[in-house]
Coordinates of C-alpha atoms in Angstrom, one line a residue:
S1 CA 9.7 -1.3 4.6
S2 CA 6.4 1.4 4.7
D3 CA 8.1 4.1 5.6
L4 CA 10.9 2.9 3.2
A5 CA 8.6 2.4 0.1
K6 CA 7.4 6.2 1.9
R7 CA 10.7 7.7 2.2
D8 CA 11.8 7.2 -1.3
A9 CA 9.0 8.4 -2.5
A10 CA 8.8 11.1 -0.8
Y11 CA 13.3 12.3 -2.1
S12 CA 13.3 10.5 -5.1
P13 CA 9.4 9.8 -7.3
K14 CA 11.3 9.5 -10.4
N15 CA 12.5 6.2 -9.0
T16 CA 10.5 3.6 -9.3
L17 CA 12.0 1.2 -8.8
K18 CA 12.1 1.0 -5.1
R19 CA 8.6 0.6 -4.8
S20 CA 7.8 -1.9 -7.4
C21 CA 10.0 -4.3 -4.9
I22 CA 8.1 -3.5 -1.5
F23 CA 4.9 -3.4 -3.0
K24 CA 5.7 -6.6 -4.5
F25 CA 7.0 -7.7 -1.7
L26 CA 4.3 -7.6 0.1
G27 CA 2.1 -9.0 -1.4
A28 CA 4.4 -12.3 -1.9
I29 CA 4.4 -11.7 2.2
A30 CA 1.5 -11.9 2.7
V31 CA 0.1 -14.7 0.5
D32 CA 3.0 -16.4 2.7
L33 CA 1.7 -15.7 6.0
G34 CA -2.0 -16.6 4.8
K35 CA -5.6 -15.4 5.9
E36 CA -5.5 -15.3 9.0
R37 CA -2.0 -14.5 9.5
V38 CA -1.9 -11.7 7.5
K39 CA -5.0 -9.5 9.3
P40 CA -3.6 -7.9 12.0
Y41 CA -1.2 -6.2 9.6
L42 CA -3.2 -5.5 7.4
S43 CA -2.7 -1.5 7.9
T44 CA 0.5 -1.9 7.4
I45 CA 0.5 -3.6 4.0
I46 CA -2.5 -0.9 2.7
T47 CA -1.4 1.7 3.4
P48 CA 2.1 2.7 1.5
L49 CA -0.5 1.7 -1.0
F50 CA -2.8 3.3 -0.6
R51 CA -1.0 6.5 -0.7
E52 CA 0.6 5.1 -3.9
L53 CA -3.4 5.0 -5.3
N54 CA -3.7 8.5 -4.2
S55 CA -1.0 10.3 -5.1
T56 CA -0.4 13.0 -7.6
Y57 CA 2.8 14.5 -8.4
A58 CA 3.3 14.3 -11.6
E59 CA 6.1 12.5 -13.3
Q60 CA 3.6 9.9 -11.3
D61 CA 4.8 5.5 -13.3
P62 CA 0.8 4.5 -14.0
T63 CA 2.7 1.2 -14.0
L64 CA 3.3 1.9 -10.3
K65 CA -0.7 2.4 -9.8
N66 CA -1.1 -0.8 -10.8
L67 CA 1.2 -2.5 -9.3
S68 CA -0.2 -1.6 -6.5
Q69 CA -2.9 -1.8 -7.2
E70 CA -2.5 -5.9 -7.8
V71 CA -1.7 -6.0 -4.4
I72 CA -5.4 -4.2 -3.5
E73 CA -6.7 -6.6 -5.1
L74 CA -4.7 -9.2 -4.4
L75 CA -5.2 -8.5 -0.4
K76 CA -9.1 -8.4 -0.9
S77 CA -9.7 -12.1 -2.3
L78 CA -6.8 -13.4 0.1
V79 CA -8.9 -11.8 3.5
G80 CA -12.0 -11.3 2.0
L81 CA -14.0 -8.1 1.5
E82 CA -14.7 -7.2 5.2
S83 CA -12.0 -7.8 6.8
F84 CA -10.0 -5.5 4.0
S85 CA -12.3 -3.0 3.7
L86 CA -12.2 -2.4 7.5
A87 CA -8.5 -2.2 7.0
F88 CA -8.7 -0.7 4.7
S89 CA -10.8 2.3 5.6
A90 CA -8.9 2.2 8.7
V91 CA -5.4 3.5 6.5
Q92 CA -8.2 6.1 4.9
K93 CA -8.5 7.9 8.0
Q94 CA -5.3 8.1 9.2
A95 CA -5.1 9.7 5.2
N96 CA -7.1 11.4 5.8
Q97 CA -6.2 12.7 9.7
K98 CA -2.7 13.9 8.6
R99 CA -4.8 15.6 5.9
V100 CA -5.9 18.0 8.2
I101 CA -3.1 19.0 10.7

């Protein structure tokens, strides 16, 4: 589903419905899995949210950015700051490496 969000953002940045549904789905899955079972998937869940929060395309929908932030906060409170920060920094590092290439 993070690939689907990536493709949607790349080919139809104005059409936010798919990404909105995906972000809500990711949040729901995280809550359903719970603190311990979601940890192995944190980076995968954070990646499309991080991408949305850091995107700079002109037609960006503020609702989508807010939703990304809400899911990020949900994850943070679900797994705790330490686990979240480790996963978030791994995603950030990966994004920066892709930018350099």
